[in-house]
Amino acid sequence: MNVPFLDLHAATRELRPEMDEAIGRVLDSGRFVLGAEVEAFESEFAAYVGAAHAVGVGSGLDALHLGLRALGIGPGDEVIVPSHTFIATWLAVTHCGACPVPVEVDLRTALLDPQRVEDAIGPRTRAMLPVHLYGHPAALEALYDIADRRGLAVLEDAAQAHGARYRGRRIGGHGRLAAWSFYPGKNLGALGDAGAITTDDPELLRRLQRLRNYGSAEKYVHETIGFNSRLDPLQAAVLRVRLRHLDAWNQRRSAIAAYYLEALSGTGLTLPVCMPDCEPAWHLFVVRSAQRDRLADGLRARGVETLIHYPIAPHQQTAYADRSIPSQPIAERLAREVLSLPLGPHLDRTQAEQVIASIREVH
Ligand SMILES: *Cc1c(COP(=O)(O)O)cnc(C)c1O
């Protein structure tokens, strides 16, 4: 494979001395659960996204799940989710005992369509879970307007949107609650699983700090039925290093995306669309083609690795087979047509040119 989808080795190499130093600091501290390193990352990450507080947890899925629990979502409640997203968005709702209600995304952007959200609100709807999919900000103004008018809570799934901006302000700085993943392949990635929730609300902060730590704020005093999902200090130390490089790495992603957009215009591929006032984090560069599988095969034969995000719509997963969820034609079409091109801070110009040349040969 000449052009890997994402080069995590290069990411590790570039920051190796800084990460070694950070890991050594945790080893020397002798503190391996919560503590100063986690608190330092939480305050640095909250400041970066423009929120008052952050709570570090074990994964992005836990961030979504605990975020919904902090909002009081539970059995009998319905939560609006996009029809096209990573399965974790839906699982978080299901783990609360609530029901995920899919709303079709906009075919062009693959983001929640505010009009369809409004139409889907029923007597049991308690919250909506917009996803900034592929690093593109969702239509926050329209969605928060609906949420305020209809009395719904909002949890943003920001797992792919570290550093993305909506109306000039970073994702995480617009609403009350956003959930983040630091899975290694994300724009801000750890050396394993990790996640966080950001919020401006001191009461949500207190609930989240209890929920991730056995329902406890004081050792051996348990106020709620909590979980064990605490951001690891080793991961926090590594994330502090990588956070300092996030903007520079996002700029490199953005430069590749700009080159792809220009070089692929006129090829007949459907290209990603940026909405006005949105600065995407370019987590993924996703094109659409009716001949997706043929295109992916041709690129593989030319040494270009691609991935599909995501090949099976959530409502068609076996995990949700017993729920008789109605068909979601847009999500099903996206699952058939989307293809993610190689993109990352360590993809060089020659590799990007090879991607383009290969597409021109195949498509
Ligand atoms: C990665 C991701 C998650 C889940 O994060 P994990 O850390 O892997 O649990 C949730 N939602 C979206 C949109 C994601 O891309």
CSV table of C-alpha atoms and ligand atoms in Angstrom, one decimal:
chain,number,residue,atom,x,y,z
A,1,MET,CA,0.0,0.0,0.0
A,2,ASN,CA,1.7,3.2,-1.1
A,3,VAL,CA,-0.9,5.6,0.3
A,4,PRO,CA,-2.2,4.5,3.7
A,5,PHE,CA,-5.6,5.8,4.8
A,6,LEU,CA,-4.0,7.3,7.9
A,7,ASP,CA,-0.4,7.1,9.2
A,8,LEU,CA,-0.5,6.7,13.0
A,9,HIS,CA,3.2,5.7,13.0
A,10,ALA,CA,4.2,9.1,11.6
A,11,ALA,CA,2.0,10.9,14.2
A,12,THR,CA,3.8,9.0,17.0
A,13,ARG,CA,7.2,9.6,15.5
A,14,GLU,CA,6.7,13.4,15.1
A,15,LEU,CA,5.9,13.9,18.8
A,16,ARG,CA,7.8,11.0,20.3
A,17,PRO,CA,10.2,13.0,22.6
A,18,GLU,CA,7.4,15.1,24.0
A,19,MET,CA,5.2,12.1,24.6
A,20,ASP,CA,8.0,10.1,26.3
A,21,GLU,CA,8.5,13.0,28.6
A,22,ALA,CA,4.8,13.2,29.4
A,23,ILE,CA,4.5,9.5,30.0
A,24,GLY,CA,7.6,9.6,32.2
A,25,ARG,CA,6.0,12.3,34.3
A,26,VAL,CA,3.0,10.1,35.0
A,27,LEU,CA,5.2,7.1,35.9
A,28,ASP,CA,7.2,9.3,38.3
A,29,SER,CA,4.0,10.8,39.9
A,30,GLY,CA,2.8,7.4,41.0
A,31,ARG,CA,-0.8,8.5,40.4
A,32,PHE,CA,-2.6,6.2,38.0
A,33,VAL,CA,-6.3,7.1,38.4
A,34,LEU,CA,-7.6,10.7,38.0
A,35,GLY,CA,-5.4,13.3,39.8
A,36,ALA,CA,-3.5,16.3,38.5
A,37,GLU,CA,-2.7,15.1,35.0
A,38,VAL,CA,-6.3,14.4,34.2
A,39,GLU,CA,-7.4,17.8,35.8
A,40,ALA,CA,-4.8,19.6,33.8
A,41,PHE,CA,-6.0,18.1,30.5
A,42,GLU,CA,-9.6,18.8,31.4
A,43,SER,CA,-9.0,22.5,32.0
A,44,GLU,CA,-6.7,22.8,28.9
A,45,PHE,CA,-9.2,21.0,26.6
A,46,ALA,CA,-12.2,23.0,28.0
A,47,ALA,CA,-10.3,26.2,27.3
A,48,TYR,CA,-9.4,25.0,23.8
A,49,VAL,CA,-13.0,24.3,22.8
A,50,GLY,CA,-14.4,27.3,24.6
A,51,ALA,CA,-16.4,25.5,27.3
A,52,ALA,CA,-16.2,26.1,31.1
A,53,HIS,CA,-15.5,22.5,32.1
A,54,ALA,CA,-14.5,19.1,30.8
A,55,VAL,CA,-14.8,15.7,32.4
A,56,GLY,CA,-12.5,13.0,31.1
A,57,VAL,CA,-14.0,9.5,30.6
A,58,GLY,CA,-13.0,6.2,29.2
A,59,SER,CA,-14.2,6.5,25.6
A,60,GLY,CA,-16.4,8.5,23.2
A,61,LEU,CA,-19.3,6.1,23.7
A,62,ASP,CA,-19.1,6.6,27.5
A,63,ALA,CA,-19.0,10.3,27.0
A,64,LEU,CA,-22.3,10.1,25.0
A,65,HIS,CA,-23.9,7.7,27.4
A,66,LEU,CA,-22.9,9.6,30.6
A,67,GLY,CA,-23.9,12.9,28.9
A,68,LEU,CA,-27.4,11.6,28.3
A,69,ARG,CA,-27.6,10.2,31.8
A,70,ALA,CA,-26.5,13.5,33.2
A,71,LEU,CA,-29.5,15.1,31.3
A,72,GLY,CA,-31.8,12.5,33.0
A,73,ILE,CA,-32.6,10.5,29.9
A,74,GLY,CA,-34.0,7.1,30.8
A,75,PRO,CA,-36.6,4.5,30.0
A,76,GLY,CA,-39.7,5.8,28.1
A,77,ASP,CA,-37.8,8.7,26.6
A,78,GLU,CA,-37.1,9.2,22.9
A,79,VAL,CA,-33.9,10.8,21.6
A,80,ILE,CA,-33.6,12.0,18.0
A,81,VAL,CA,-30.5,10.7,16.3
A,82,PRO,CA,-29.2,11.0,12.7
A,83,SER,CA,-30.1,8.1,10.4
A,84,HIS,CA,-26.5,8.1,9.2
A,85,THR,CA,-23.8,8.1,11.9
A,86,PHE,CA,-21.4,5.8,13.7
A,87,ILE,CA,-23.3,3.2,15.8
A,88,ALA,CA,-22.1,4.7,19.1
A,89,THR,CA,-24.5,7.7,18.7
A,90,TRP,CA,-27.4,5.2,18.8
A,91,LEU,CA,-25.9,2.9,21.4
A,92,ALA,CA,-25.6,5.7,23.9
A,93,VAL,CA,-29.3,6.2,23.8
A,94,THR,CA,-30.1,2.5,24.0
A,95,HIS,CA,-27.7,2.1,27.0
A,96,CYS,CA,-29.8,4.7,28.9
A,97,GLY,CA,-32.9,2.5,28.4
A,98,ALA,CA,-34.3,5.2,26.0
A,99,CYS,CA,-35.3,4.8,22.4
A,100,PRO,CA,-33.2,6.2,19.5
A,101,VAL,CA,-35.5,7.8,16.9
A,102,PRO,CA,-33.7,8.2,13.6
A,103,VAL,CA,-34.2,11.3,11.5
A,104,GLU,CA,-33.0,11.3,7.9
A,105,VAL,CA,-29.9,13.4,7.3
A,106,ASP,CA,-29.5,15.8,4.4
A,107,LEU,CA,-28.1,13.8,1.5
A,108,ARG,CA,-25.6,16.5,0.5
A,109,THR,CA,-24.1,17.1,4.0
A,110,ALA,CA,-24.9,13.8,5.8
A,111,LEU,CA,-25.9,16.0,8.7
A,112,LEU,CA,-29.2,16.2,10.7
A,113,ASP,CA,-31.9,18.1,8.7
A,114,PRO,CA,-33.5,20.6,11.1
A,115,GLN,CA,-36.9,20.5,9.3
A,116,ARG,CA,-37.1,16.7,9.6
A,117,VAL,CA,-36.1,17.0,13.2
A,118,GLU,CA,-38.9,19.3,13.9
A,119,ASP,CA,-41.4,17.0,12.2
A,120,ALA,CA,-40.2,14.0,14.2
A,121,ILE,CA,-40.8,15.5,17.7
A,122,GLY,CA,-43.5,13.6,19.6
A,123,PRO,CA,-44.8,13.6,23.2
A,124,ARG,CA,-41.9,11.4,24.4
A,125,THR,CA,-39.1,13.2,22.7
A,126,ARG,CA,-36.7,14.5,25.4
A,127,ALA,CA,-33.5,15.3,23.5
A,128,MET,CA,-31.7,15.4,20.2
A,129,LEU,CA,-28.2,14.2,19.4
A,130,PRO,CA,-26.7,16.0,16.4
A,131,VAL,CA,-23.4,14.6,15.1
A,132,HIS,CA,-20.7,16.8,13.5
A,133,LEU,CA,-20.1,14.0,11.1
A,134,TYR,CA,-16.8,13.8,9.2
A,135,GLY,CA,-15.8,17.0,11.1
A,136,HIS,CA,-18.5,19.2,9.5
A,137,PRO,CA,-20.5,21.3,12.0
A,138,ALA,CA,-24.2,20.5,12.1
A,139,ALA,CA,-26.8,23.2,11.6
A,140,LEU,CA,-26.5,24.4,15.2
A,141,GLU,CA,-28.5,27.6,15.0
A,142,ALA,CA,-31.6,25.9,13.6
A,143,LEU,CA,-31.2,22.9,15.9
A,144,TYR,CA,-30.8,24.9,19.1
A,145,ASP,CA,-33.8,27.1,18.0
A,146,ILE,CA,-36.0,24.0,17.7
A,147,ALA,CA,-34.7,22.6,21.0
A,148,ASP,CA,-35.4,25.9,22.8
A,149,ARG,CA,-38.9,26.2,21.3
A,150,ARG,CA,-39.9,22.6,21.9
A,151,GLY,CA,-38.2,22.1,25.3
A,152,LEU,CA,-35.6,19.5,24.3
A,153,ALA,CA,-32.1,18.9,25.6
A,154,VAL,CA,-29.2,18.8,23.2
A,155,LEU,CA,-26.1,16.6,23.4
A,156,GLU,CA,-23.6,17.2,20.5
A,157,ASP,CA,-21.7,14.2,19.3
A,158,ALA,CA,-18.4,16.0,18.6
A,159,ALA,CA,-16.3,12.8,18.3
A,160,GLN,CA,-15.1,13.9,14.8
A,161,ALA,CA,-15.0,17.7,15.3
A,162,HIS,CA,-12.0,18.7,17.4
A,163,GLY,CA,-11.2,22.2,16.3
A,164,ALA,CA,-14.1,22.6,13.9
A,165,ARG,CA,-15.7,26.1,14.0
A,166,TYR,CA,-19.3,27.2,13.5
A,167,ARG,CA,-19.8,30.9,13.1
A,168,GLY,CA,-16.2,31.5,14.1
A,169,ARG,CA,-16.5,29.7,17.4
A,170,ARG,CA,-15.2,26.2,18.1
A,171,ILE,CA,-17.5,23.2,18.4
A,172,GLY,CA,-18.0,22.7,22.2
A,173,GLY,CA,-18.5,26.4,22.7
A,174,HIS,CA,-22.1,26.7,21.4
A,175,GLY,CA,-24.3,24.5,23.6
A,176,ARG,CA,-24.5,23.1,27.1
A,177,LEU,CA,-23.1,19.6,26.5
A,178,ALA,CA,-20.8,18.0,23.9
A,179,ALA,CA,-19.3,14.5,23.9
A,180,TRP,CA,-15.8,13.8,22.5
A,181,SER,CA,-13.8,10.8,21.6
A,182,PHE,CA,-10.0,10.5,21.6
A,183,TYR,CA,-9.9,7.2,19.9
A,184,PRO,CA,-6.4,7.0,18.2
A,185,GLY,CA,-7.6,7.8,14.7
A,186,LYS,CA,-9.5,11.0,15.7
A,187,ASN,CA,-8.1,14.4,15.0
A,188,LEU,CA,-7.1,14.5,18.7
A,189,GLY,CA,-6.2,10.9,19.5
A,190,ALA,CA,-4.9,9.1,22.5
A,191,LEU,CA,-2.8,5.9,22.6
A,192,GLY,CA,-5.9,3.8,23.3
A,193,ASP,CA,-9.5,4.6,24.3
A,194,ALA,CA,-10.4,7.9,25.9
A,195,GLY,CA,-13.1,10.5,25.8
A,196,ALA,CA,-14.5,13.6,27.5
A,197,ILE,CA,-17.7,15.7,27.9
A,198,THR,CA,-17.5,19.5,27.9
A,199,THR,CA,-20.2,21.6,29.5
A,200,ASP,CA,-20.8,25.1,30.8
A,201,ASP,CA,-23.3,23.9,33.4
A,202,PRO,CA,-21.9,23.4,37.0
A,203,GLU,CA,-24.7,21.0,37.9
A,204,LEU,CA,-24.1,18.8,34.8
A,205,LEU,CA,-20.4,18.9,35.7
A,206,ARG,CA,-21.0,17.6,39.2
A,207,ARG,CA,-23.3,14.8,37.9
A,208,LEU,CA,-20.8,13.8,35.2
A,209,GLN,CA,-17.9,13.7,37.8
A,210,ARG,CA,-20.1,11.3,39.9
A,211,LEU,CA,-21.3,9.2,37.1
A,212,ARG,CA,-17.8,8.3,35.8
A,213,ASN,CA,-16.6,7.5,39.3
A,214,TYR,CA,-19.0,4.9,40.9
A,215,GLY,CA,-21.6,7.6,41.6
A,216,SER,CA,-19.2,9.1,44.1
A,217,ALA,CA,-17.7,12.5,44.8
A,218,GLU,CA,-16.2,11.5,48.1
A,219,LYS,CA,-14.4,8.1,48.5
A,220,TYR,CA,-16.8,5.3,49.6
A,221,VAL,CA,-19.9,7.7,49.6
A,222,HIS,CA,-22.1,6.8,46.6
A,223,GLU,CA,-25.0,9.1,45.7
A,224,THR,CA,-26.1,7.6,42.4
A,225,ILE,CA,-25.7,4.3,40.5
A,226,GLY,CA,-22.5,5.2,38.8
A,227,PHE,CA,-20.0,3.7,36.4
A,228,ASN,CA,-16.2,3.2,36.3
A,229,SER,CA,-15.2,5.3,33.3
A,230,ARG,CA,-12.3,7.6,34.1
A,231,LEU,CA,-9.8,9.1,31.7
A,232,ASP,CA,-6.5,7.5,32.3
A,233,PRO,CA,-3.7,9.8,33.5
A,234,LEU,CA,-1.3,8.3,30.9
A,235,GLN,CA,-3.8,9.1,28.2
A,236,ALA,CA,-4.3,12.6,29.7
A,237,ALA,CA,-0.6,13.3,29.6
A,238,VAL,CA,-0.3,12.2,25.9
A,239,LEU,CA,-3.5,14.2,25.0
A,240,ARG,CA,-2.0,17.4,26.6
A,241,VAL,CA,1.0,17.0,24.2
A,242,ARG,CA,-1.2,16.4,21.2
A,243,LEU,CA,-3.6,19.2,22.0
A,244,ARG,CA,-0.8,21.7,21.5
A,245,HIS,CA,-0.3,20.4,17.9
A,246,LEU,CA,-4.0,20.0,17.0
A,247,ASP,CA,-4.5,23.3,15.2
A,248,ALA,CA,-1.3,22.8,13.1
A,249,TRP,CA,-2.3,19.3,12.3
A,250,ASN,CA,-5.9,20.4,11.4
A,251,GLN,CA,-4.4,23.0,9.1
A,252,ARG,CA,-2.5,20.2,7.2
A,253,ARG,CA,-5.7,18.3,6.9
A,254,SER,CA,-7.5,21.4,5.6
A,255,ALA,CA,-4.8,22.0,3.0
A,256,ILE,CA,-5.1,18.4,1.6
A,257,ALA,CA,-8.9,18.8,1.6
A,258,ALA,CA,-8.6,22.0,-0.4
A,259,TYR,CA,-6.4,20.3,-2.9
A,260,TYR,CA,-8.7,17.3,-3.2
A,261,LEU,CA,-11.8,19.6,-3.7
A,262,GLU,CA,-10.0,21.5,-6.5
A,263,ALA,CA,-8.5,18.5,-8.2
A,264,LEU,CA,-11.6,16.4,-8.1
A,265,SER,CA,-14.0,19.0,-9.5
A,266,GLY,CA,-15.3,17.8,-12.8
A,267,THR,CA,-14.6,14.1,-12.1
A,268,GLY,CA,-18.2,13.3,-11.6
A,269,LEU,CA,-17.7,12.3,-8.0
A,270,THR,CA,-20.0,14.0,-5.5
A,271,LEU,CA,-17.7,16.0,-3.2
A,272,PRO,CA,-18.2,17.1,0.4
A,273,VAL,CA,-20.1,20.3,0.8
A,274,CYS,CA,-19.1,23.0,3.4
A,275,MET,CA,-22.0,25.0,4.7
A,276,PRO,CA,-21.6,28.8,5.1
A,277,ASP,CA,-20.0,29.9,8.3
A,278,CYS,CA,-18.6,26.5,8.9
A,279,GLU,CA,-14.9,25.6,9.2
A,280,PRO,CA,-14.7,21.8,9.2
A,281,ALA,CA,-12.1,19.9,11.1
A,282,TRP,CA,-11.7,17.6,8.1
A,283,HIS,CA,-11.7,14.4,10.1
A,284,LEU,CA,-12.7,12.5,6.9
A,285,PHE,CA,-12.8,13.4,3.2
A,286,VAL,CA,-15.9,11.6,2.0
A,287,VAL,CA,-16.9,11.4,-1.6
A,288,ARG,CA,-20.0,9.7,-3.1
A,289,SER,CA,-20.2,7.6,-6.2
A,290,ALA,CA,-22.9,5.2,-7.6
A,291,GLN,CA,-19.9,3.0,-8.5
A,292,ARG,CA,-18.3,3.1,-5.1
A,293,ASP,CA,-17.2,-0.5,-4.8
A,294,ARG,CA,-15.6,-0.4,-8.3
A,295,LEU,CA,-13.8,2.8,-7.4
A,296,ALA,CA,-12.5,1.4,-4.1
A,297,ASP,CA,-11.3,-1.8,-5.8
A,298,GLY,CA,-9.5,0.3,-8.5
A,299,LEU,CA,-7.8,2.5,-5.9
A,300,ARG,CA,-6.7,-0.5,-3.9
A,301,ALA,CA,-5.2,-2.0,-7.0
A,302,ARG,CA,-3.2,1.2,-7.4
A,303,GLY,CA,-2.0,1.2,-3.8
A,304,VAL,CA,-4.5,3.7,-2.4
A,305,GLU,CA,-6.2,2.6,0.8
A,306,THR,CA,-9.8,3.9,1.3
A,307,LEU,CA,-12.4,3.2,4.0
A,308,ILE,CA,-16.2,3.3,4.2
A,309,HIS,CA,-17.8,5.4,6.9
A,310,TYR,CA,-20.2,3.6,7.3
A,311,PRO,CA,-21.1,0.5,5.2
A,312,ILE,CA,-24.2,-0.5,7.1
A,313,ALA,CA,-26.8,2.0,8.3
A,314,PRO,CA,-27.5,1.7,12.1
A,315,HIS,CA,-31.2,0.7,11.6
A,316,GLN,CA,-30.0,-2.2,9.4
A,317,GLN,CA,-27.6,-3.5,12.0
A,318,THR,CA,-28.5,-6.9,13.5
A,319,ALA,CA,-28.2,-5.2,16.9
A,320,TYR,CA,-31.3,-3.2,16.1
A,321,ALA,CA,-33.1,-5.9,14.1
A,322,ASP,CA,-35.8,-6.5,16.8
A,323,ARG,CA,-37.0,-2.9,16.8
A,324,SER,CA,-38.8,-2.8,13.4
A,325,ILE,CA,-37.4,0.7,12.6
A,326,PRO,CA,-38.8,2.0,9.3
A,327,SER,CA,-36.5,2.1,6.3
A,328,GLN,CA,-34.2,5.2,6.0
A,329,PRO,CA,-33.6,5.6,2.3
A,330,ILE,CA,-31.1,8.4,2.5
A,331,ALA,CA,-29.0,6.5,5.1
A,332,GLU,CA,-29.2,3.4,3.0
A,333,ARG,CA,-28.1,5.3,-0.1
A,334,LEU,CA,-25.2,6.9,1.8
A,335,ALA,CA,-24.1,3.4,3.1
A,336,ARG,CA,-23.9,2.3,-0.6
A,337,GLU,CA,-22.2,5.4,-2.0
A,338,VAL,CA,-19.8,6.9,0.5
A,339,LEU,CA,-16.0,6.5,0.2
A,340,SER,CA,-13.4,8.1,2.5
A,341,LEU,CA,-10.2,9.1,0.8
A,342,PRO,CA,-6.8,9.0,2.6
A,343,LEU,CA,-6.5,12.1,4.8
A,344,GLY,CA,-4.3,13.0,7.8
A,345,PRO,CA,-1.7,15.4,8.9
A,346,HIS,CA,1.1,13.1,7.6
A,347,LEU,CA,-0.2,12.6,4.1
A,348,ASP,CA,2.3,14.4,1.8
A,349,ARG,CA,1.7,16.1,-1.5
A,350,THR,CA,3.1,13.2,-3.6
A,351,GLN,CA,0.7,10.8,-1.9
A,352,ALA,CA,-2.3,13.2,-2.4
A,353,GLU,CA,-1.3,13.5,-6.1
A,354,GLN,CA,-1.2,9.7,-6.4
A,355,VAL,CA,-4.8,9.6,-4.9
A,356,ILE,CA,-6.0,12.1,-7.5
A,357,ALA,CA,-4.2,10.4,-10.4
A,358,SER,CA,-5.6,7.0,-9.4
A,359,ILE,CA,-9.1,8.3,-9.2
A,360,ARG,CA,-8.8,9.9,-12.6
A,361,GLU,CA,-7.7,6.5,-14.0
A,362,VAL,CA,-10.5,4.5,-12.3
A,363,HIS,CA,-13.5,6.8,-12.3
B,1,LIG,C1,-15.5,7.6,17.3
B,1,LIG,C2,-17.0,8.0,17.4
B,1,LIG,C3,-17.7,7.7,18.6
B,1,LIG,C4,-17.3,6.8,19.6
B,1,LIG,O1,-16.0,7.1,20.2
B,1,LIG,P1,-15.2,5.9,20.9
B,1,LIG,O2,-14.1,6.6,21.6
B,1,LIG,O3,-14.7,5.0,19.8
B,1,LIG,O4,-16.1,5.2,21.8
B,1,LIG,C5,-19.0,8.3,18.7
B,1,LIG,N1,-19.5,9.0,17.7
B,1,LIG,C6,-18.8,9.2,16.5
B,1,LIG,C7,-19.5,10.1,15.5
B,1,LIG,C8,-17.6,8.7,16.4
B,1,LIG,O5,-16.9,9.0,15.2
